[in-house]
Tab-separated table of C-alpha atoms (C1' of nucleotides) in Angstrom:
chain	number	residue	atom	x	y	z
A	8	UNK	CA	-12.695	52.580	12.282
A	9	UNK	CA	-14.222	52.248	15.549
A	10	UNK	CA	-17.903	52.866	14.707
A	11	UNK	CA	-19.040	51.447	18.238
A	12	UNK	CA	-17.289	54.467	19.635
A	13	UNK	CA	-18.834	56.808	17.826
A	14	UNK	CA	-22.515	55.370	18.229
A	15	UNK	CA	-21.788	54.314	22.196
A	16	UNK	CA	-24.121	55.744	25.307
A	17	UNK	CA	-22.508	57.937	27.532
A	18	UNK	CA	-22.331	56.377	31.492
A	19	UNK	CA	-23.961	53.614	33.228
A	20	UNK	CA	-27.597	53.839	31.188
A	21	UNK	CA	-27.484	57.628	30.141
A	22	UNK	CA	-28.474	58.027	26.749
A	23	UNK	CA	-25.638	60.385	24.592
A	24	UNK	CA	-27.325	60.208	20.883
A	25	UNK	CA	-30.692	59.205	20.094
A	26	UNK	CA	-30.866	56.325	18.259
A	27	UNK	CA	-34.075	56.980	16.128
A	28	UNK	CA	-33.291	54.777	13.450
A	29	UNK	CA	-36.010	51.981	13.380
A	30	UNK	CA	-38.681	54.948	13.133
A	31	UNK	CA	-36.727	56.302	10.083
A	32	UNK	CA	-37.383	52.766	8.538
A	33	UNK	CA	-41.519	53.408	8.998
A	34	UNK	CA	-43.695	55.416	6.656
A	35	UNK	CA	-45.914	56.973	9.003
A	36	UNK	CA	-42.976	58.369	10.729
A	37	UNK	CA	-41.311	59.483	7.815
A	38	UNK	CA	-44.435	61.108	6.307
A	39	UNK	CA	-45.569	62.706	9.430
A	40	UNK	CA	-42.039	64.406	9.926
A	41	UNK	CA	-42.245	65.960	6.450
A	42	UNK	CA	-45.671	66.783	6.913
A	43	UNK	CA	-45.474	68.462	9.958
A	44	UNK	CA	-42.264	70.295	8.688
A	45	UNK	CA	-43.874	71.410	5.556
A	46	UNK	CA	-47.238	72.561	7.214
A	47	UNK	CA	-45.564	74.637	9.629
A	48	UNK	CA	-43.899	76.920	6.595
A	49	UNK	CA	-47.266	76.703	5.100
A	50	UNK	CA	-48.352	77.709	8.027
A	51	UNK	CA	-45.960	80.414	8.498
A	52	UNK	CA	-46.334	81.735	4.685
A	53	UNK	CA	-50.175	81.464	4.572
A	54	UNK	CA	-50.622	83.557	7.903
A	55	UNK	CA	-50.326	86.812	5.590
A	56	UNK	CA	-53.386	85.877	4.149
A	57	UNK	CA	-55.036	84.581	7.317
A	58	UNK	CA	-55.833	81.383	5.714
A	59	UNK	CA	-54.709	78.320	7.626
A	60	UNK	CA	-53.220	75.487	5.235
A	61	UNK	CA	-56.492	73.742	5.186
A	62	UNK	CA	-58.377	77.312	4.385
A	63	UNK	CA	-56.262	77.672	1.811
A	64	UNK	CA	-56.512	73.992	0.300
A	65	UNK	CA	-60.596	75.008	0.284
A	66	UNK	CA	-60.102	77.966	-1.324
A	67	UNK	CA	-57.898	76.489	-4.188
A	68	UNK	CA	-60.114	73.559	-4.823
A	69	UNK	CA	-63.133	76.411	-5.073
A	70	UNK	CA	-60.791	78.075	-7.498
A	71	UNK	CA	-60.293	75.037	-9.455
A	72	UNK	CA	-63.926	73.466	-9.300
A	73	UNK	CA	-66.367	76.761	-9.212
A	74	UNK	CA	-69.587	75.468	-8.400
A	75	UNK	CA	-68.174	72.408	-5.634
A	76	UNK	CA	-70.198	71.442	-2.795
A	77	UNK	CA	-69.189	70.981	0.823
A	78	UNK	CA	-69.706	67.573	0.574
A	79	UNK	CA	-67.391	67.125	-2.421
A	80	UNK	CA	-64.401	69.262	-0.603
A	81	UNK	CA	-65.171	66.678	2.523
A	82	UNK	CA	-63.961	63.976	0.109
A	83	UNK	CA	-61.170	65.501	-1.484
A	84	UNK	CA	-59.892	67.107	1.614
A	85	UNK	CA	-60.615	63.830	4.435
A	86	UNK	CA	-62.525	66.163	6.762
A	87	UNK	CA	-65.984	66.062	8.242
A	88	UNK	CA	-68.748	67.897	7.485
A	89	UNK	CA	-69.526	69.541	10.767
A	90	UNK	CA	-66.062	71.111	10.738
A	91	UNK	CA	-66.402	72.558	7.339
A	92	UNK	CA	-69.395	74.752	7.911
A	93	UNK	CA	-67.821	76.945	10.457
A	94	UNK	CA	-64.630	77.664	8.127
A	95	UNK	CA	-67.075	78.021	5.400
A	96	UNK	CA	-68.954	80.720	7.151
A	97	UNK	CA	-65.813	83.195	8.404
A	98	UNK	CA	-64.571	82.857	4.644
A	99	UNK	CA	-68.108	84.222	3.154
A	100	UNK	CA	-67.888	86.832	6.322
A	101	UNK	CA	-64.433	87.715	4.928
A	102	UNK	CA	-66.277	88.139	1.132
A	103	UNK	CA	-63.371	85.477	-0.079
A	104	UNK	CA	-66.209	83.359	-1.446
A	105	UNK	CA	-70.249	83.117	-1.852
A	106	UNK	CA	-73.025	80.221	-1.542
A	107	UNK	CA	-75.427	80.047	-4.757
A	108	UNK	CA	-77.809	77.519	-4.844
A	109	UNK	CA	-77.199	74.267	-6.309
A	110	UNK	CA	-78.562	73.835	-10.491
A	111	UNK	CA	-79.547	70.481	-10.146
A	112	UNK	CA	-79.767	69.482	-6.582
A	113	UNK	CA	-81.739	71.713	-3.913
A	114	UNK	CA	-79.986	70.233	-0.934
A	115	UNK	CA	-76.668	71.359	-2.087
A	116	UNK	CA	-75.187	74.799	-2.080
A	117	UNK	CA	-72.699	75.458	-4.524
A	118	UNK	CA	-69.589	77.433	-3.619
A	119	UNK	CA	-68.037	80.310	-5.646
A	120	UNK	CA	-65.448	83.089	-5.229
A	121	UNK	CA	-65.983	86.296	-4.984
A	122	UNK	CA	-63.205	88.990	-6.952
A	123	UNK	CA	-62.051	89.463	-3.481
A	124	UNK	CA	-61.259	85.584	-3.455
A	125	UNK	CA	-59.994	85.206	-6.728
A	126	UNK	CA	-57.324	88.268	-6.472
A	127	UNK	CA	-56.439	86.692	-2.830
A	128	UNK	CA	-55.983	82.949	-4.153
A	129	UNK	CA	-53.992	84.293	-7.001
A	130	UNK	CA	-51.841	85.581	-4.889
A	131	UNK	CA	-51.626	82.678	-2.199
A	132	UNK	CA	-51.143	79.792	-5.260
A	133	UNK	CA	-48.238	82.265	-6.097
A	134	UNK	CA	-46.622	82.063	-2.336
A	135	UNK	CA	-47.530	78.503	-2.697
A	136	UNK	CA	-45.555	77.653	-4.981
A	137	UNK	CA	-42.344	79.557	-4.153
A	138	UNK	CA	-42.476	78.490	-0.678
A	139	UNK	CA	-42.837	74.589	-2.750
A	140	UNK	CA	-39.460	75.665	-4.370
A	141	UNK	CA	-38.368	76.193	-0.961
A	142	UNK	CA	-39.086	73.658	1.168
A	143	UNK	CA	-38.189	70.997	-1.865
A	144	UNK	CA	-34.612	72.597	-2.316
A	145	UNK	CA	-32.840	70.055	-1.022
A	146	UNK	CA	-34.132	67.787	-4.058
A	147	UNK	CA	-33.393	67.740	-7.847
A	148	UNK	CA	-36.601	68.414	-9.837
A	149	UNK	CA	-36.348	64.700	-10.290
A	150	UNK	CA	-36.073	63.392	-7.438
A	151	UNK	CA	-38.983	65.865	-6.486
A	152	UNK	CA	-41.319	64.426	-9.328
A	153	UNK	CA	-40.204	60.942	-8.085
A	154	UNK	CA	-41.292	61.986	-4.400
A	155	UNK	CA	-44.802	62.963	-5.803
A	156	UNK	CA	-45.394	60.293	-7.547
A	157	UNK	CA	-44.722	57.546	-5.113
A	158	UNK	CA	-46.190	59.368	-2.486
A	159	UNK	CA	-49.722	59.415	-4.786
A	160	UNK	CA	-49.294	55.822	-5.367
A	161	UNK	CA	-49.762	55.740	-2.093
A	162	UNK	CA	-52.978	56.853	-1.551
A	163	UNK	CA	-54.457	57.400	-4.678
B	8	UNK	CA	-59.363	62.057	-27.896
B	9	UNK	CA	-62.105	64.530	-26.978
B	10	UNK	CA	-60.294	64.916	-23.390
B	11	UNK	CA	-62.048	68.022	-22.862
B	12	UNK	CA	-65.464	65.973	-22.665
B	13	UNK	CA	-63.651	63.065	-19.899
B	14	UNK	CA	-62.708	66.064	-17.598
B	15	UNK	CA	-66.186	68.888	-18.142
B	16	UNK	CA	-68.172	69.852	-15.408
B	17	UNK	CA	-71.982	68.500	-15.361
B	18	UNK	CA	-74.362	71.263	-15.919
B	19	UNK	CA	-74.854	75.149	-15.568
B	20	UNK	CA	-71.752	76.151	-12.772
B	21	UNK	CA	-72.093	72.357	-10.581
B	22	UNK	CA	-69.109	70.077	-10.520
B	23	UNK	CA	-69.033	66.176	-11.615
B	24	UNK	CA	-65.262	65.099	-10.985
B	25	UNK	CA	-63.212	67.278	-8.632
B	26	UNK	CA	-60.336	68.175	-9.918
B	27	UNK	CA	-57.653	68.335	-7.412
B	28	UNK	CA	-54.394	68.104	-10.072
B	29	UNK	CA	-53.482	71.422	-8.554
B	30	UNK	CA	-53.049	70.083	-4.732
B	31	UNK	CA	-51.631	67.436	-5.968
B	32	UNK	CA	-48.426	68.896	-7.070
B	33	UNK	CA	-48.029	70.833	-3.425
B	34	UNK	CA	-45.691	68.297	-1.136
B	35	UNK	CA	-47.394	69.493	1.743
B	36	UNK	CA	-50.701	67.394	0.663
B	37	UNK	CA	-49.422	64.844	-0.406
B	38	UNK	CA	-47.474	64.317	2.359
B	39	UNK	CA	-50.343	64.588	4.872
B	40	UNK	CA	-52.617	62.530	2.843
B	41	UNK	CA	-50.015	59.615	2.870
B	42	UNK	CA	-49.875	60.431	6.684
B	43	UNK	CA	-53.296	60.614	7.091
B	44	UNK	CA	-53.600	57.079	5.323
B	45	UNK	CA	-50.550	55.226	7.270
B	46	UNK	CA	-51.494	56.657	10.701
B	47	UNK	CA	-55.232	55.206	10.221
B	48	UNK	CA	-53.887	51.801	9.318
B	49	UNK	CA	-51.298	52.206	12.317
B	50	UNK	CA	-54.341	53.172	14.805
B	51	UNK	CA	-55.987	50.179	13.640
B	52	UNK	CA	-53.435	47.418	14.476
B	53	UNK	CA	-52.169	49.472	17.833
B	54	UNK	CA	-55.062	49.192	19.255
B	55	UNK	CA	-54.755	45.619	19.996
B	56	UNK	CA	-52.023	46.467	21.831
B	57	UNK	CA	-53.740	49.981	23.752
B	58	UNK	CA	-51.082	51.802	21.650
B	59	UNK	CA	-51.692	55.121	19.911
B	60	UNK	CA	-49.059	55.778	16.808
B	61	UNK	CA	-47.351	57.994	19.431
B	62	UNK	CA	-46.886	55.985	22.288
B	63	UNK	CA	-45.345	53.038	20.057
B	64	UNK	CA	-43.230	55.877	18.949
B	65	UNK	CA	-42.258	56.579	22.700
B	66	UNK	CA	-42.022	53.158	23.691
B	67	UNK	CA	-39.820	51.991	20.830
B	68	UNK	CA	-37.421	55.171	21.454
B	69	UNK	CA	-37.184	54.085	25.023
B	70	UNK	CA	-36.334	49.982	23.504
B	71	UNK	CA	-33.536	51.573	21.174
B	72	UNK	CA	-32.524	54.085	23.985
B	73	UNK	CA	-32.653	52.539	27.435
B	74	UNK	CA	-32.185	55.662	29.734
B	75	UNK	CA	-33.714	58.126	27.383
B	76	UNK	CA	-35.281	61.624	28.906
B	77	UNK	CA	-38.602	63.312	28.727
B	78	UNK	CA	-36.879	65.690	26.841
B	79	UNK	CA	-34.988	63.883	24.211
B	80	UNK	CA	-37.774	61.939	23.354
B	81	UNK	CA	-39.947	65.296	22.508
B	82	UNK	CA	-36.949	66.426	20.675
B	83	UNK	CA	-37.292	63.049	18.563
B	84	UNK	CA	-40.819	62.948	17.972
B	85	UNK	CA	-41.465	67.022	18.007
B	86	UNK	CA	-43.781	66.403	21.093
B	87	UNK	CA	-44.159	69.440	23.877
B	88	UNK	CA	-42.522	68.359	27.397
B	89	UNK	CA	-46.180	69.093	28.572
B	90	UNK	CA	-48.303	66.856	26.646
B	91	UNK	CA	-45.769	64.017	27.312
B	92	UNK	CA	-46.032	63.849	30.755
B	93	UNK	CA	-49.198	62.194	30.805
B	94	UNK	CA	-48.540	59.801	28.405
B	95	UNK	CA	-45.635	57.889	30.326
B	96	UNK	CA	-47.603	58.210	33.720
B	97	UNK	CA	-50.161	55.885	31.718
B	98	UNK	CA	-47.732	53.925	30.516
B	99	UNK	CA	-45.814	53.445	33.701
B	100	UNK	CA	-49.013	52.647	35.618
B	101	UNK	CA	-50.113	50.046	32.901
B	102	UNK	CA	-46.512	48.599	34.260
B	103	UNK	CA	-44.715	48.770	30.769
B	104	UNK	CA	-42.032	51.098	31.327
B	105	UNK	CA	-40.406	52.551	34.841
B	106	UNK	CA	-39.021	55.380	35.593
B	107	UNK	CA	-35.307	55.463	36.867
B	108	UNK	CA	-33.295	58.369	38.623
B	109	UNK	CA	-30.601	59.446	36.120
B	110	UNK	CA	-27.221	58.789	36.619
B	111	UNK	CA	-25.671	61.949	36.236
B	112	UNK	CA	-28.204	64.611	35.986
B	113	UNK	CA	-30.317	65.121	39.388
B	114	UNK	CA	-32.929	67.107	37.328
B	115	UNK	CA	-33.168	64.101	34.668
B	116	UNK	CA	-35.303	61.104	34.966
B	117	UNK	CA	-34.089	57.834	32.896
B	118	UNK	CA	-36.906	55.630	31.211
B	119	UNK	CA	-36.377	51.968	31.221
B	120	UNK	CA	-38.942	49.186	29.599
B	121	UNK	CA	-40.233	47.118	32.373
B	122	UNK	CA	-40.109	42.812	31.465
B	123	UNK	CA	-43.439	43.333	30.297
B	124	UNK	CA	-43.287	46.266	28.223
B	125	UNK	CA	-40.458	44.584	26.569
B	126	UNK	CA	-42.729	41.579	25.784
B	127	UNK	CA	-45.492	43.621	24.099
B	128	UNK	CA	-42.921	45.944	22.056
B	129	UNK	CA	-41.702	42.736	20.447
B	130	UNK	CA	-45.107	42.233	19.527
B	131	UNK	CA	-45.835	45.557	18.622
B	132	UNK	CA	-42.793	46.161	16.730
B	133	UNK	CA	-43.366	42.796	14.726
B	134	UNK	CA	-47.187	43.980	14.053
B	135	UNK	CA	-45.523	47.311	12.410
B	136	UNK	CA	-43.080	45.659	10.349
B	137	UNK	CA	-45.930	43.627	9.095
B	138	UNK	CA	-48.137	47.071	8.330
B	139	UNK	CA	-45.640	48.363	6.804
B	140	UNK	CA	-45.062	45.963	3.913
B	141	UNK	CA	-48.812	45.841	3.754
B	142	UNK	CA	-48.923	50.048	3.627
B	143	UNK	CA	-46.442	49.809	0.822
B	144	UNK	CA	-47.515	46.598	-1.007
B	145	UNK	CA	-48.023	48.955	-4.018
B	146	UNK	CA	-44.570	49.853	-4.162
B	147	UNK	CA	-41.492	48.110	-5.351
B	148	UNK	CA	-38.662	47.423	-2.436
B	149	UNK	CA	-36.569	49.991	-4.668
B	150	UNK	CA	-39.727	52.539	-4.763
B	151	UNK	CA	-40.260	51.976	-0.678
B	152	UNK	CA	-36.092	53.060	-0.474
B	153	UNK	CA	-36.163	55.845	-2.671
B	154	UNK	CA	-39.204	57.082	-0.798
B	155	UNK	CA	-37.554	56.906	2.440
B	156	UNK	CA	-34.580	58.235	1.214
B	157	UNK	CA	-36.321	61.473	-0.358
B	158	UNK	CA	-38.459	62.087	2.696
B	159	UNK	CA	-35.905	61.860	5.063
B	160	UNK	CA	-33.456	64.242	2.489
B	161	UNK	CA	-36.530	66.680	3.886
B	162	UNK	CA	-36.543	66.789	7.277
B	163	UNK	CA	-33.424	65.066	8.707
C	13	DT	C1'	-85.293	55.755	2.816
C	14	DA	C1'	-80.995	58.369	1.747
C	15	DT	C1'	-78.376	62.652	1.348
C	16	DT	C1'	-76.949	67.873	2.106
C	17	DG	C1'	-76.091	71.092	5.192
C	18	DT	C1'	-76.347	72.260	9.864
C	19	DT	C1'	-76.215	72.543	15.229
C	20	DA	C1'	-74.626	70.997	19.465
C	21	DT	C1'	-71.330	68.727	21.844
C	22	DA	C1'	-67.542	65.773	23.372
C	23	DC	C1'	-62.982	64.307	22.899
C	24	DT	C1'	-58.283	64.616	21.606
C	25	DC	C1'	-54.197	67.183	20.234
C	26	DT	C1'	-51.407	71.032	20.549
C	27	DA	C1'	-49.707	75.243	22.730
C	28	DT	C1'	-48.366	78.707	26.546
C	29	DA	C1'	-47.367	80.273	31.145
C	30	DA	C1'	-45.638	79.309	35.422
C	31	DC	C1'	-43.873	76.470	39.239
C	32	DT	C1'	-39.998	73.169	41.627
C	33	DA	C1'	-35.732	71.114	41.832
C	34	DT	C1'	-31.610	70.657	40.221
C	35	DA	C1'	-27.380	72.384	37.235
D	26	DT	C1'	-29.200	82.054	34.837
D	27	DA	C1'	-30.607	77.908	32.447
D	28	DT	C1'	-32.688	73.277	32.087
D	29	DA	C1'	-35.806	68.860	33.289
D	30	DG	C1'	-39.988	67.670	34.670
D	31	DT	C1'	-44.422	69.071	35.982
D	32	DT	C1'	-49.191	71.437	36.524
D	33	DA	C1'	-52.949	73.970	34.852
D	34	DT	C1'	-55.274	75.658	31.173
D	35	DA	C1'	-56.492	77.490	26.685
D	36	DG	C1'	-57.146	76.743	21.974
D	37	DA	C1'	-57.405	74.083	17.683
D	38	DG	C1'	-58.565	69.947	15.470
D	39	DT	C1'	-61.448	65.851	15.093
D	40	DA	C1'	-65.431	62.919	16.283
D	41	DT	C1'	-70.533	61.361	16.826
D	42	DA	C1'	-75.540	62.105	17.170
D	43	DA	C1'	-79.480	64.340	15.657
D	44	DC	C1'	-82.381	67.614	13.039
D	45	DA	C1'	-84.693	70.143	8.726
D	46	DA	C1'	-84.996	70.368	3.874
D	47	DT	C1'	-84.733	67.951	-0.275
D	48	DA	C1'	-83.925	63.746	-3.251
DNA sequence: TATTGTTATACTCTATAACTATA
DNA sequence: TATAGTTATAGAGTATAACAATA
């Protein structure tokens, strides 16, 4: 079978196919591709809400940690202080969640949802996790638990 | 095992551990965490070389593709034509790649590695190889396939 | 002295509209 | 009429420095 033929350049240094095959043998490429291809149905799904993916990722770890700081979403989410508080602020605007103040440590704020935020989030984690169905369809749940769990040992 | 007391929040409403088991089953965050972790790493090492993740990316599309367009490399590496321009102006006035009329499209403009953008994407493509076993030293050369494998069932 | 939250600000990345020259 | 490359520009995301309040 001539396979030369089928993966030859058209004319005199024209380029027919794009050969992207030594990327697809990197991890960064391979995980950016995915994420940027999963992020943009995020995106996509989320905009009913008007939460970006990273709003909602706040949101659910609020949900799942009542009481967290914005120091401790910093850490579990890789972003920088600075560029929480503004996101913080529109979402108590919006009455999705509230600041109390801190039991134990008067520098800290802790952050809560309001009913508003829970009734929203419920709803969101829902669309989440159809729209996880979704973009994971091409995988057995195997292979899908597989995927997860090399990916953590990755960065865990 | 009292597992309730390893995972109980400190106090009256303030968090101790946070729990993020619920974004960790979403692909999505895994997926840019990995990213996130790879790309760093990537930065890192590129920079010897001037190189941002995405103009290695360029670069070694134009090595594997002598003659490739503008356009076929954004359609590779899900860049806009707009932001790319820059890029290979850089690039072609730090002499490592040229820019070549195309052979049979007037509108088309072929890019070619110049002798010494050659000489530093041996290098650089020697100095990812390397960061890659390194970025996946925790994984088992049958994990690292099936990884690749399930990613690119994702997006290819 | 260190840390939490914050402001201000700069820098990079990404996105859209519009132009030109070729097809 | 459509496409390749380009320009200008707007917007989002990410980065550092510095301050007040609290530890």
């Amino acid at each position: 079978m001539p396979v030369v033929l089928a993966m030859r350049k058209t004319p005199a240094g024209s380029v027919d196919q794009v050969d992207t095959s030594y990327l697809e043998t990197l991890l960064g490429y391979n995980a950016r591709r995915v994420s940027l291809t999963v992020i943009e149905l995020f995106t996509q799904r989320m905009a009913a809400y008007d939460l970006s993916p990273v709003d909602f990722s706040i949101l659910s770890l609020v949900v799942h940690n009542p009481g967290i700081t914005s120091r401790q979403i910093c850490g579990a989410l890789a972003l920088l202080p600075p560029n929480l508080v503004g996101k913080i602020s529109i979402m108590e605007k919006r009455n999705l969640l509230a600041r109390r103040s801190h039991p134990d440590d008067g520098r800290a704020i802790g952050l809560h949802l309001t009913d508003v935020g829970e009734r929203l989030m419920l709803k969101a984690e829902k669309t989440a996790t159809a729209l996880e169905h979704e973009a994971t369809s091409r995988l057995s749940a195997a292979e899908k638990k597989t995927l997860l769990k090399l990916l953590q040992k990755l960065y865990l």
